[in-house]
Amino acid sequence: MLRELRPAFILIVLMSVLTGLIYPLAVLGVGRVIFPGRASGSLVQQDGKIIGSSLIGQAFTSDRYFHGRVSAITSTDAQNNATPDPYDATSSSGSNLGPTSQALLDRVAADVARMKVDNNAAVPVDLVTSSASGLDPDISPEAAAFQVGRVAKARGLDPAQVTGLVNRSVRGRVLGILGEPRVNVLALNRELDTIR
Amino acid sequence: MTTSGIIEIILFTLLVVAMADPIGAGLTHVLEGKRTTLVERAFYRLAGVRPENEQDWVRYGASMLLFSLVGALSMYALERLQGLLPLNPQGFPAVPPTLALNTAVSFLTNTNWQAYSGESTMSYLTQMLALAVHNFLSAATGIALAVALIRGFSRQSSRTIGNFWVDMTRCTLYLLLPASFLIALFLIWQGVPQTLGAYVDATTLEGAKQTIAVGPVASQEAIKMLGTNGGGFFNANSAHPFENPTPLSNFVEMLCIFSLGAGLTGAFGRMVGDRRQGWAILGVMTVLFLAGLAVVYPVESASNPSFTGLNVDQSAGNMEGKEVRFGMADSALFTTATTDASCGAVNTMHDSLMPLSGMVPLINMMLGEIIFGGVGSGLYGMLLFAIIAVFVAGLMVGRTPEYIGKKIEAREVKMAMLAILILPFSMLGFTAIAAVSKAGLAGIANQGPHGFSEILYAYVSSTANNGSAFAGLSANTDFYNLTTAAAMFMGRFFFIVPMLAVAGSLAAKKAVPPSPGTFPTNGALFAALLTGVILIVGGLTFFPALAVGPIVEHLSMQAGTHF
């Protein structure tokens, strides 16, 4: 038994150096050369300032912007109470509410009622359900179309023009098979800001 | 359900089956081949390993246990000392003792149960040097153990079953490391970060502050999927856009989950000299995988009856706890695959699955993670079930059973049953304790039957070394950290020791030539029998627990009851 102690210790050390330092640093070195922007987090700059990451959703509350999905992320304050902190990108999380949860039902009902003011149609389900990560950067094309009226009104734009923008922003399935069609909310809103 | 979703599922299944033989050939080459490299020889010289000295099962097991013990200590030390060590740009303090212990056991046992959230607890150094390292080593250990059992079948009158140090080292150097490197680069291409820089401060379009967690994610993500570890860099795991940015990254991550599990069936067939033996096992795995998926996909695609009466268009399915880029097909596939294999990565929050589709992950894990399974552990678990299956067949005709030319006798059957019975003992035992104790009940997030499912899922997942969760459960308490750590330890090592005993006892036997009375184990009849034995022996034990959890919840939901 004791004869096996030496390989146990030495191999842990050697393997740790190889797979825990050399390997990630090699990936870092090569990745930074081939895909510099993506290796550092697909950051988006505007006027020289970082305004977010194209892969990470951010909270939109103004009527002038398209809104993303419900983010269930909470943070704990000094008194250890959980307070809502949607799209906190240092604390990814879903709601973890089960399908028979009264809290889930109440939240959905409240959101549907709030959206009714702007659009009486049936609300696309992804707009009133919380994403798995709390950082979903996308909404469905239906969820974008649902918000066109509100955004056009707030900006004094022709709804047809905004609809055209939404349609151009839709990314289809990969190879026509994988995943679902989607609209990146940050990219769409940046396009929106370029319309004068 | 959509046409593209069904095409994706067919494509995925075909690719998994097609990968089994080529990966099996590669595995056989790595583990039975004789060619070495300078690095490998240098490792052995420094470590004092004589590769030509083979070990009997006791020594093989002792080496594996010592290696695991030293690995656990090194992980624990790194977690506790991270505040003093470099590569900690966010300045995270030491991980608290019971959480550090739980995490060390978790990564040691290839479970990757996460009672912590990575981006707010672990420094970059801890992620790389503690957690990612054991993603490699626990996977290599699993493959080594599976190969040891295969040698039990393929060798005759042999005292030894290989050398643990050699199997583990070769597997890491020639298989896991190069494959992970390529997968990591692919993931960066898709958008997964790989940086040692601090978290990024951004000012959003609406002028708010957003701090974005980044890190050396790609290197860890690759081995996390390939080694069926499943421990995410971030709390949201493969649902986080930085761990799994696109439907294509998602597809490749899912293929990684099954690749080595499928490949090991190919290696098994090759090493025992009858490839059809491997195909029979692969067939059973594929059928059980598709059976689970056939529940999850349609159930998740249907609407949640609780929302009827609200003005919601539910045609996109149960989107609570899911990501738009994945939708129902990708989420259902991932959920089924990650719990078939003991991966435990998630791209959807299992706690928010509909009751019946949440039951499928539970069943997959209760069966012992043998549907492709964890790398190595899937195959050795499945082979123990095969021993039980030929034993049952032997009882029916009153003949000593044989499997792959070896007589299966009392010792093998006893050891196989001992290993298999550890699962319900730990899963149900700990659930019972938690369900009647104050500390256990305090962790529940959802009320009603779903709350019981949260507890059940925790102990089923930890014992099965899966690591996914009904994550509403507040698992970072002393009670849950200690009990799930115990469950993970039992599920891994109390299973492995009897399994290695079987390997040792089989290797010592002579092969018996097949006779007209031999039950062929490379055809459809055996595959059907094996499937039946798995479902009855593995599954029936758990029916009462499932009835109290997801089945009651489903019936309540149909009746319009909320909790």
GROMACS .gro file of N, CA and C in nm, chain B residues 63-205:
model
  429
  259SER      N    1  -0.437   0.153  -0.534
  259SER     CA    2  -0.374   0.265  -0.604
  259SER      C    3  -0.477   0.371  -0.637
  260MET      N    4  -0.594   0.327  -0.689
  260MET     CA    5  -0.699   0.421  -0.727
  260MET      C    6  -0.747   0.499  -0.604
  261LEU      N    7  -0.765   0.428  -0.490
  261LEU     CA    8  -0.814   0.495  -0.370
  261LEU      C    9  -0.711   0.595  -0.316
  262LEU      N   10  -0.584   0.557  -0.317
  262LEU     CA   11  -0.480   0.649  -0.270
  262LEU      C   12  -0.472   0.773  -0.357
  263PHE      N   13  -0.476   0.750  -0.487
  263PHE     CA   14  -0.472   0.860  -0.582
  263PHE      C   15  -0.590   0.955  -0.556
  264SER      N   16  -0.707   0.899  -0.532
  264SER     CA   17  -0.826   0.979  -0.506
  264SER      C   18  -0.812   1.057  -0.376
  265LEU      N   19  -0.757   0.990  -0.274
  265LEU     CA   20  -0.741   1.056  -0.145
  265LEU      C   21  -0.648   1.177  -0.157
  266VAL      N   22  -0.534   1.157  -0.223
  266VAL     CA   23  -0.440   1.268  -0.240
  266VAL      C   24  -0.504   1.379  -0.323
  267GLY      N   25  -0.578   1.341  -0.426
  267GLY     CA   26  -0.646   1.440  -0.509
  267GLY      C   27  -0.747   1.521  -0.428
  268ALA      N   28  -0.822   1.455  -0.342
  268ALA     CA   29  -0.922   1.525  -0.261
  268ALA      C   30  -0.854   1.623  -0.166
  269LEU      N   31  -0.743   1.580  -0.106
  269LEU     CA   32  -0.671   1.670  -0.015
  269LEU      C   33  -0.619   1.792  -0.089
  270SER      N   34  -0.566   1.770  -0.209
  270SER     CA   35  -0.511   1.884  -0.283
  270SER      C   36  -0.622   1.982  -0.322
  271MET      N   37  -0.737   1.929  -0.360
  271MET     CA   38  -0.850   2.018  -0.393
  271MET      C   39  -0.897   2.096  -0.272
  272TYR      N   40  -0.910   2.025  -0.160
  272TYR     CA   41  -0.956   2.091  -0.037
  272TYR      C   42  -0.860   2.202   0.001
  273ALA      N   43  -0.731   2.174  -0.006
  273ALA     CA   44  -0.630   2.274   0.032
  273ALA      C   45  -0.639   2.397  -0.060
  274LEU      N   46  -0.652   2.374  -0.190
  274LEU     CA   47  -0.660   2.487  -0.283
  274LEU      C   48  -0.783   2.573  -0.256
  275GLU      N   49  -0.896   2.509  -0.225
  275GLU     CA   50  -1.018   2.586  -0.197
  275GLU      C   51  -1.003   2.669  -0.070
  276ARG      N   52  -0.943   2.606   0.034
  276ARG     CA   53  -0.932   2.674   0.162
  276ARG      C   54  -0.829   2.788   0.156
  277LEU      N   55  -0.730   2.774   0.068
  277LEU     CA   56  -0.621   2.873   0.064
  277LEU      C   57  -0.636   2.973  -0.049
  278GLN      N   58  -0.746   2.967  -0.124
  278GLN     CA   59  -0.752   3.047  -0.247
  278GLN      C   60  -0.735   3.198  -0.221
  279GLY      N   61  -0.773   3.243  -0.103
  279GLY     CA   62  -0.760   3.385  -0.070
  279GLY      C   63  -0.615   3.432  -0.069
  280LEU      N   64  -0.524   3.338  -0.044
  280LEU     CA   65  -0.382   3.374  -0.035
  280LEU      C   66  -0.309   3.349  -0.167
  281LEU      N   67  -0.377   3.284  -0.261
  281LEU     CA   68  -0.309   3.239  -0.383
  281LEU      C   69  -0.336   3.335  -0.499
  282PRO      N   70  -0.253   3.328  -0.603
  282PRO     CA   71  -0.272   3.419  -0.718
  282PRO      C   72  -0.393   3.381  -0.805
  283LEU      N   73  -0.411   3.454  -0.914
  283LEU     CA   74  -0.521   3.434  -1.010
  283LEU      C   75  -0.656   3.439  -0.942
  284ASN      N   76  -0.675   3.542  -0.862
  284ASN     CA   77  -0.801   3.561  -0.791
  284ASN      C   78  -0.841   3.707  -0.805
  285PRO      N   79  -0.872   3.751  -0.930
  285PRO     CA   80  -0.892   3.896  -0.953
  285PRO      C   81  -1.011   3.952  -0.876
  286GLN      N   82  -1.111   3.868  -0.842
  286GLN     CA   83  -1.227   3.922  -0.769
  286GLN      C   84  -1.203   3.918  -0.619
  287GLY      N   85  -1.088   3.866  -0.576
  287GLY     CA   86  -1.057   3.864  -0.434
  287GLY      C   87  -1.149   3.775  -0.351
  288PHE      N   88  -1.186   3.659  -0.402
  288PHE     CA   89  -1.275   3.571  -0.325
  288PHE      C   90  -1.200   3.515  -0.205
  289PRO      N   91  -1.268   3.509  -0.089
  289PRO     CA   92  -1.205   3.452   0.031
  289PRO      C   93  -1.207   3.299   0.026
  290ALA      N   94  -1.150   3.237   0.128
  290ALA     CA   95  -1.146   3.090   0.136
  290ALA      C   96  -1.288   3.033   0.127
  291VAL      N   97  -1.301   2.918   0.062
  291VAL     CA   98  -1.430   2.849   0.058
  291VAL      C   99  -1.455   2.792   0.197
  292PRO      N  100  -1.577   2.811   0.254
  292PRO     CA  101  -1.605   2.761   0.390
  292PRO      C  102  -1.585   2.608   0.400
  293PRO      N  103  -1.550   2.558   0.520
  293PRO     CA  104  -1.507   2.419   0.533
  293PRO      C  105  -1.602   2.313   0.476
  294THR      N  106  -1.732   2.314   0.515
  294THR     CA  107  -1.817   2.204   0.469
  294THR      C  108  -1.843   2.215   0.318
  295LEU      N  109  -1.848   2.338   0.268
  295LEU     CA  110  -1.868   2.355   0.124
  295LEU      C  111  -1.743   2.308   0.048
  296ALA      N  112  -1.625   2.337   0.103
  296ALA     CA  113  -1.501   2.294   0.039
  296ALA      C  114  -1.492   2.143   0.038
  297LEU      N  115  -1.532   2.080   0.148
  297LEU     CA  116  -1.531   1.934   0.157
  297LEU      C  117  -1.627   1.874   0.055
  298ASN      N  118  -1.750   1.929   0.053
  298ASN     CA  119  -1.851   1.880  -0.040
  298ASN      C  120  -1.801   1.891  -0.184
  299THR      N  121  -1.740   2.004  -0.217
  299THR     CA  122  -1.694   2.025  -0.354
  299THR      C  123  -1.577   1.933  -0.389
  300ALA      N  124  -1.488   1.910  -0.292
  300ALA     CA  125  -1.376   1.820  -0.318
  300ALA      C  126  -1.426   1.679  -0.347
  301VAL      N  127  -1.517   1.630  -0.264
  301VAL     CA  128  -1.572   1.495  -0.286
  301VAL      C  129  -1.647   1.492  -0.419
  302SER      N  130  -1.717   1.601  -0.447
  302SER     CA  131  -1.799   1.609  -0.567
  302SER      C  132  -1.715   1.595  -0.694
  303PHE      N  133  -1.601   1.665  -0.700
  303PHE     CA  134  -1.520   1.659  -0.821
  303PHE      C  135  -1.433   1.533  -0.823
  304LEU      N  136  -1.400   1.483  -0.705
  304LEU     CA  137  -1.325   1.358  -0.695
  304LEU      C  138  -1.404   1.242  -0.753
  305THR      N  139  -1.536   1.242  -0.727
  305THR     CA  140  -1.619   1.127  -0.763
  305THR      C  141  -1.682   1.145  -0.901
  306ASN      N  142  -1.637   1.244  -0.977
  306ASN     CA  143  -1.693   1.269  -1.109
  306ASN      C  144  -1.840   1.308  -1.101
  307THR      N  145  -1.884   1.358  -0.984
  307THR     CA  146  -2.025   1.396  -0.969
  307THR      C  147  -2.044   1.540  -1.015
  308ASN      N  148  -1.963   1.628  -0.960
  308ASN     CA  149  -1.973   1.771  -0.986
  308ASN      C  150  -2.106   1.830  -0.944
  309TRP      N  151  -2.157   1.777  -0.833
  309TRP     CA  152  -2.266   1.842  -0.761
  309TRP      C  153  -2.215   1.977  -0.717
  310GLN      N  154  -2.291   2.083  -0.737
  310GLN     CA  155  -2.241   2.216  -0.706
  310GLN      C  156  -2.328   2.286  -0.605
  311ALA      N  157  -2.283   2.290  -0.481
  311ALA     CA  158  -2.356   2.361  -0.378
  311ALA      C  159  -2.314   2.508  -0.375
  312TYR      N  160  -2.219   2.544  -0.463
  312TYR     CA  161  -2.168   2.680  -0.470
  312TYR      C  162  -2.206   2.736  -0.608
  313SER      N  163  -2.200   2.869  -0.624
  313SER     CA  164  -2.207   2.919  -0.761
  313SER      C  165  -2.068   2.969  -0.800
  314GLY      N  166  -2.019   2.914  -0.910
  314GLY     CA  167  -1.880   2.932  -0.949
  314GLY      C  168  -1.837   3.077  -0.955
  315GLU      N  169  -1.919   3.159  -1.023
  315GLU     CA  170  -1.872   3.296  -1.050
  315GLU      C  171  -1.869   3.386  -0.928
  316SER      N  172  -1.927   3.340  -0.815
  316SER     CA  173  -1.921   3.424  -0.695
  316SER      C  174  -1.849   3.354  -0.580
  317THR      N  175  -1.784   3.240  -0.607
  317THR     CA  176  -1.720   3.165  -0.499
  317THR      C  177  -1.575   3.127  -0.530
  318MET      N  178  -1.549   3.083  -0.654
  318MET     CA  179  -1.422   3.019  -0.685
  318MET      C  180  -1.329   3.113  -0.762
  319SER      N  181  -1.203   3.119  -0.720
  319SER     CA  182  -1.104   3.198  -0.794
  319SER      C  183  -1.068   3.124  -0.923
  320TYR      N  184  -1.006   3.196  -1.016
  320TYR     CA  185  -0.964   3.132  -1.141
  320TYR      C  186  -0.869   3.016  -1.112
  321LEU      N  187  -0.780   3.035  -1.014
  321LEU     CA  188  -0.684   2.929  -0.985
  321LEU      C  189  -0.755   2.803  -0.934
  322THR      N  190  -0.855   2.823  -0.846
  322THR     CA  191  -0.929   2.708  -0.796
  322THR      C  192  -1.002   2.636  -0.910
  323GLN      N  193  -1.063   2.715  -0.999
  323GLN     CA  194  -1.134   2.654  -1.112
  323GLN      C  195  -1.038   2.571  -1.197
  324MET      N  196  -0.918   2.626  -1.224
  324MET     CA  197  -0.824   2.558  -1.313
  324MET      C  198  -0.751   2.444  -1.244
  325LEU      N  199  -0.693   2.475  -1.129
  325LEU     CA  200  -0.596   2.383  -1.069
  325LEU      C  201  -0.662   2.281  -0.974
  326ALA      N  202  -0.781   2.314  -0.925
  326ALA     CA  203  -0.850   2.216  -0.841
  326ALA      C  204  -0.959   2.148  -0.923
  327LEU      N  205  -1.054   2.226  -0.974
  327LEU     CA  206  -1.174   2.165  -1.031
  327LEU      C  207  -1.147   2.104  -1.169
  328ALA      N  208  -1.086   2.181  -1.260
  328ALA     CA  209  -1.066   2.128  -1.395
  328ALA      C  210  -0.971   2.008  -1.394
  329VAL      N  211  -0.870   2.011  -1.309
  329VAL     CA  212  -0.776   1.898  -1.302
  329VAL      C  213  -0.851   1.769  -1.270
  330HIS      N  214  -0.942   1.779  -1.174
  330HIS     CA  215  -1.014   1.656  -1.137
  330HIS      C  216  -1.125   1.622  -1.234
  331ASN      N  217  -1.163   1.716  -1.319
  331ASN     CA  218  -1.246   1.676  -1.433
  331ASN      C  219  -1.170   1.576  -1.519
  332PHE      N  220  -1.042   1.602  -1.540
  332PHE     CA  221  -0.960   1.508  -1.616
  332PHE      C  222  -0.939   1.377  -1.539
  333LEU      N  223  -0.894   1.391  -1.414
  333LEU     CA  224  -0.847   1.272  -1.342
  333LEU      C  225  -0.960   1.179  -1.304
  334SER      N  226  -1.077   1.235  -1.267
  334SER     CA  227  -1.187   1.146  -1.231
  334SER      C  228  -1.238   1.073  -1.355
  335ALA      N  229  -1.231   1.140  -1.471
  335ALA     CA  230  -1.273   1.074  -1.595
  335ALA      C  231  -1.174   0.965  -1.633
  336ALA      N  232  -1.044   0.997  -1.623
  336ALA     CA  233  -0.943   0.897  -1.657
  336ALA      C  234  -0.952   0.777  -1.564
  337THR      N  235  -0.980   0.804  -1.436
  337THR     CA  236  -0.996   0.695  -1.340
  337THR      C  237  -1.115   0.606  -1.378
  338GLY      N  238  -1.225   0.669  -1.417
  338GLY     CA  239  -1.343   0.592  -1.458
  338GLY      C  240  -1.312   0.501  -1.576
  339ILE      N  241  -1.242   0.554  -1.674
  339ILE     CA  242  -1.210   0.472  -1.791
  339ILE      C  243  -1.116   0.359  -1.751
  340ALA      N  244  -1.017   0.389  -1.666
  340ALA     CA  245  -0.924   0.286  -1.621
  340ALA      C  246  -1.000   0.171  -1.554
  341LEU      N  247  -1.096   0.206  -1.469
  341LEU     CA  248  -1.172   0.103  -1.397
  341LEU      C  249  -1.254   0.018  -1.493
  342ALA      N  250  -1.314   0.083  -1.593
  342ALA     CA  251  -1.393   0.007  -1.690
  342ALA      C  252  -1.303  -0.090  -1.766
  343VAL      N  253  -1.185  -0.042  -1.803
  343VAL     CA  254  -1.094  -0.129  -1.878
  343VAL      C  255  -1.046  -0.245  -1.790
  344ALA      N  256  -1.028  -0.218  -1.661
  344ALA     CA  257  -0.991  -0.327  -1.570
  344ALA      C  258  -1.097  -0.437  -1.572
  345LEU      N  259  -1.224  -0.395  -1.570
  345LEU     CA  260  -1.332  -0.496  -1.573
  345LEU      C  261  -1.334  -0.569  -1.707
  346ILE      N  262  -1.312  -0.496  -1.817
  346ILE     CA  263  -1.308  -0.562  -1.948
  346ILE      C  264  -1.197  -0.668  -1.949
  347ARG      N  265  -1.082  -0.633  -1.889
  347ARG     CA  266  -0.972  -0.730  -1.887
  347ARG      C  267  -1.010  -0.854  -1.807
  348GLY      N  268  -1.100  -0.836  -1.708
  348GLY     CA  269  -1.149  -0.952  -1.636
  348GLY      C  270  -1.212  -1.052  -1.731
  349PHE      N  271  -1.282  -1.001  -1.831
  349PHE     CA  272  -1.345  -1.091  -1.929
  349PHE      C  273  -1.244  -1.139  -2.032
  350SER      N  274  -1.153  -1.051  -2.075
  350SER     CA  275  -1.070  -1.085  -2.191
  350SER      C  276  -0.949  -1.171  -2.152
  351ARG      N  277  -0.912  -1.173  -2.023
  351ARG     CA  278  -0.795  -1.251  -1.982
  351ARG      C  279  -0.836  -1.386  -1.926
  352GLN      N  280  -0.741  -1.477  -1.927
  352GLN     CA  281  -0.768  -1.610  -1.873
  352GLN      C  282  -0.663  -1.646  -1.769
  353SER      N  283  -0.707  -1.707  -1.664
  353SER     CA  284  -0.618  -1.754  -1.556
  353SER      C  285  -0.514  -1.649  -1.523
  354SER      N  286  -0.557  -1.524  -1.515
  354SER     CA  287  -0.463  -1.416  -1.490
  354SER      C  288  -0.482  -1.363  -1.348
  355ARG      N  289  -0.371  -1.334  -1.282
  355ARG     CA  290  -0.378  -1.282  -1.147
  355ARG      C  291  -0.399  -1.130  -1.152
  356THR      N  292  -0.359  -1.068  -1.262
  356THR     CA  293  -0.357  -0.921  -1.268
  356THR      C  294  -0.461  -0.866  -1.367
  357ILE      N  295  -0.497  -0.740  -1.347
  357ILE     CA  296  -0.595  -0.675  -1.436
  357ILE      C  297  -0.541  -0.544  -1.493
  358GLY      N  298  -0.409  -0.528  -1.496
  358GLY     CA  299  -0.351  -0.405  -1.553
  358GLY      C  300  -0.279  -0.325  -1.446
  359ASN      N  301  -0.232  -0.207  -1.484
  359ASN     CA  302  -0.165  -0.119  -1.389
  359ASN      C  303  -0.240   0.013  -1.387
  360PHE      N  304  -0.295   0.048  -1.270
  360PHE     CA  305  -0.379   0.167  -1.260
  360PHE      C  306  -0.305   0.292  -1.306
  361TRP      N  307  -0.181   0.307  -1.265
  361TRP     CA  308  -0.107   0.429  -1.297
  361TRP      C  309  -0.091   0.444  -1.448
  362VAL      N  310  -0.064   0.332  -1.514
  362VAL     CA  311  -0.044   0.336  -1.659
  362VAL      C  312  -0.176   0.369  -1.729
  363ASP      N  313  -0.284   0.300  -1.688
  363ASP     CA  314  -0.413   0.323  -1.754
  363ASP      C  315  -0.456   0.469  -1.738
  364MET      N  316  -0.442   0.521  -1.614
  364MET     CA  317  -0.486   0.659  -1.587
  364MET      C  318  -0.400   0.759  -1.666
  365THR      N  319  -0.270   0.736  -1.664
  365THR     CA  320  -0.180   0.831  -1.731
  365THR      C  321  -0.202   0.831  -1.882
  366ARG      N  322  -0.209   0.712  -1.942
  366ARG     CA  323  -0.224   0.706  -2.088
  366ARG      C  324  -0.355   0.768  -2.132
  367CYS      N  325  -0.459   0.740  -2.054
  367CYS     CA  326  -0.591   0.792  -2.087
  367CYS      C  327  -0.591   0.946  -2.085
  368THR      N  328  -0.525   1.003  -1.986
  368THR     CA  329  -0.520   1.149  -1.978
  368THR      C  330  -0.434   1.208  -2.089
  369LEU      N  331  -0.314   1.150  -2.108
  369LEU     CA  332  -0.219   1.209  -2.203
  369LEU      C  333  -0.264   1.197  -2.348
  370TYR      N  334  -0.314   1.081  -2.383
  370TYR     CA  335  -0.336   1.054  -2.526
  370TYR      C  336  -0.480   1.071  -2.569
  371LEU      N  337  -0.571   1.076  -2.473
  371LEU     CA  338  -0.711   1.085  -2.512
  371LEU      C  339  -0.775   1.216  -2.464
  372LEU      N  340  -0.784   1.232  -2.332
  372LEU     CA  341  -0.862   1.342  -2.278
  372LEU      C  342  -0.799   1.478  -2.308
  373LEU      N  343  -0.667   1.486  -2.293
  373LEU     CA  344  -0.602   1.616  -2.310
  373LEU      C  345  -0.607   1.667  -2.454
  374PRO      N  346  -0.564   1.587  -2.553
  374PRO     CA  347  -0.571   1.639  -2.691
  374PRO      C  348  -0.714   1.666  -2.737
  375ALA      N  349  -0.807   1.578  -2.700
  375ALA     CA  350  -0.946   1.599  -2.742
  375ALA      C  351  -1.001   1.727  -2.680
  376SER      N  352  -0.972   1.749  -2.552
  376SER     CA  353  -1.022   1.868  -2.484
  376SER      C  354  -0.965   1.996  -2.547
  377PHE      N  355  -0.840   1.989  -2.587
  377PHE     CA  356  -0.777   2.107  -2.647
  377PHE      C  357  -0.853   2.149  -2.773
  378LEU      N  358  -0.884   2.053  -2.858
  378LEU     CA  359  -0.957   2.085  -2.982
  378LEU      C  360  -1.099   2.134  -2.952
  379ILE      N  361  -1.166   2.068  -2.857
  379ILE     CA  362  -1.303   2.108  -2.824
  379ILE      C  363  -1.302   2.249  -2.764
  380ALA      N  364  -1.201   2.279  -2.682
  380ALA     CA  365  -1.194   2.413  -2.621
  380ALA      C  366  -1.179   2.521  -2.728
  381LEU      N  367  -1.097   2.494  -2.829
  381LEU     CA  368  -1.082   2.594  -2.935
  381LEU      C  369  -1.213   2.611  -3.013
  382PHE      N  370  -1.281   2.499  -3.038
  382PHE     CA  371  -1.411   2.508  -3.104
  382PHE      C  372  -1.507   2.595  -3.022
  383LEU      N  373  -1.505   2.576  -2.890
  383LEU     CA  374  -1.597   2.651  -2.804
  383LEU      C  375  -1.564   2.800  -2.805
  384ILE      N  376  -1.435   2.834  -2.808
  384ILE     CA  377  -1.400   2.977  -2.816
  384ILE      C  378  -1.455   3.035  -2.946
  385TRP      N  379  -1.442   2.958  -3.053
  385TRP     CA  380  -1.496   3.003  -3.182
  385TRP      C  381  -1.645   3.035  -3.171
  386GLN      N  382  -1.716   2.954  -3.092
  386GLN     CA  383  -1.859   2.976  -3.076
  386GLN      C  384  -1.890   3.091  -2.979
  387GLY      N  385  -1.791   3.135  -2.901
  387GLY     CA  386  -1.814   3.250  -2.812
  387GLY      C  387  -1.784   3.225  -2.666
  388VAL      N  388  -1.732   3.108  -2.630
  388VAL     CA  389  -1.699   3.081  -2.490
  388VAL      C  390  -1.569   3.153  -2.455
  389PRO      N  391  -1.568   3.236  -2.347
  389PRO     CA  392  -1.446   3.311  -2.315
  389PRO      C  393  -1.333   3.222  -2.264
  390GLN      N  394  -1.211   3.267  -2.282
  390GLN     CA  395  -1.094   3.207  -2.219
  390GLN      C  396  -1.000   3.321  -2.188
  391THR      N  397  -1.008   3.370  -2.065
  391THR     CA  398  -0.928   3.486  -2.027
  391THR      C  399  -0.898   3.478  -1.879
  392LEU      N  400  -0.788   3.541  -1.837
  392LEU     CA  401  -0.757   3.549  -1.695
  392LEU      C  402  -0.784   3.689  -1.642
  393GLY      N  403  -0.841   3.776  -1.726
  393GLY     CA  404  -0.871   3.913  -1.685
  393GLY      C  405  -0.985   3.917  -1.584
  394ALA      N  406  -0.995   4.028  -1.513
  394ALA     CA  407  -1.100   4.045  -1.413
  394ALA      C  408  -1.237   4.059  -1.480
  395TYR      N  409  -1.342   4.050  -1.400
  395TYR     CA  410  -1.478   4.067  -1.451
  395TYR      C  411  -1.490   4.206  -1.515
  396VAL      N  412  -1.572   4.216  -1.619
  396VAL     CA  413  -1.577   4.337  -1.701
  396VAL      C  414  -1.691   4.428  -1.656
  397ASP      N  415  -1.662   4.555  -1.639
  397ASP     CA  416  -1.769   4.652  -1.606
  397ASP      C  417  -1.821   4.715  -1.734
  398ALA      N  418  -1.951   4.712  -1.751
  398ALA     CA  419  -2.012   4.771  -1.870
  398ALA      C  420  -2.117   4.872  -1.826
  399THR      N  421  -2.145   4.969  -1.913
  399THR     CA  422  -2.256   5.061  -1.893
  399THR      C  423  -2.359   5.029  -1.999
  400THR      N  424  -2.476   4.984  -1.960
  400THR     CA  425  -2.574   4.933  -2.056
  400THR      C  426  -2.634   5.047  -2.137
  401LEU      N  427  -2.710   5.011  -2.241
  401LEU     CA  428  -2.775   5.111  -2.325
  401LEU      C  429  -2.863   5.204  -2.244
   0.00000   0.00000   0.00000
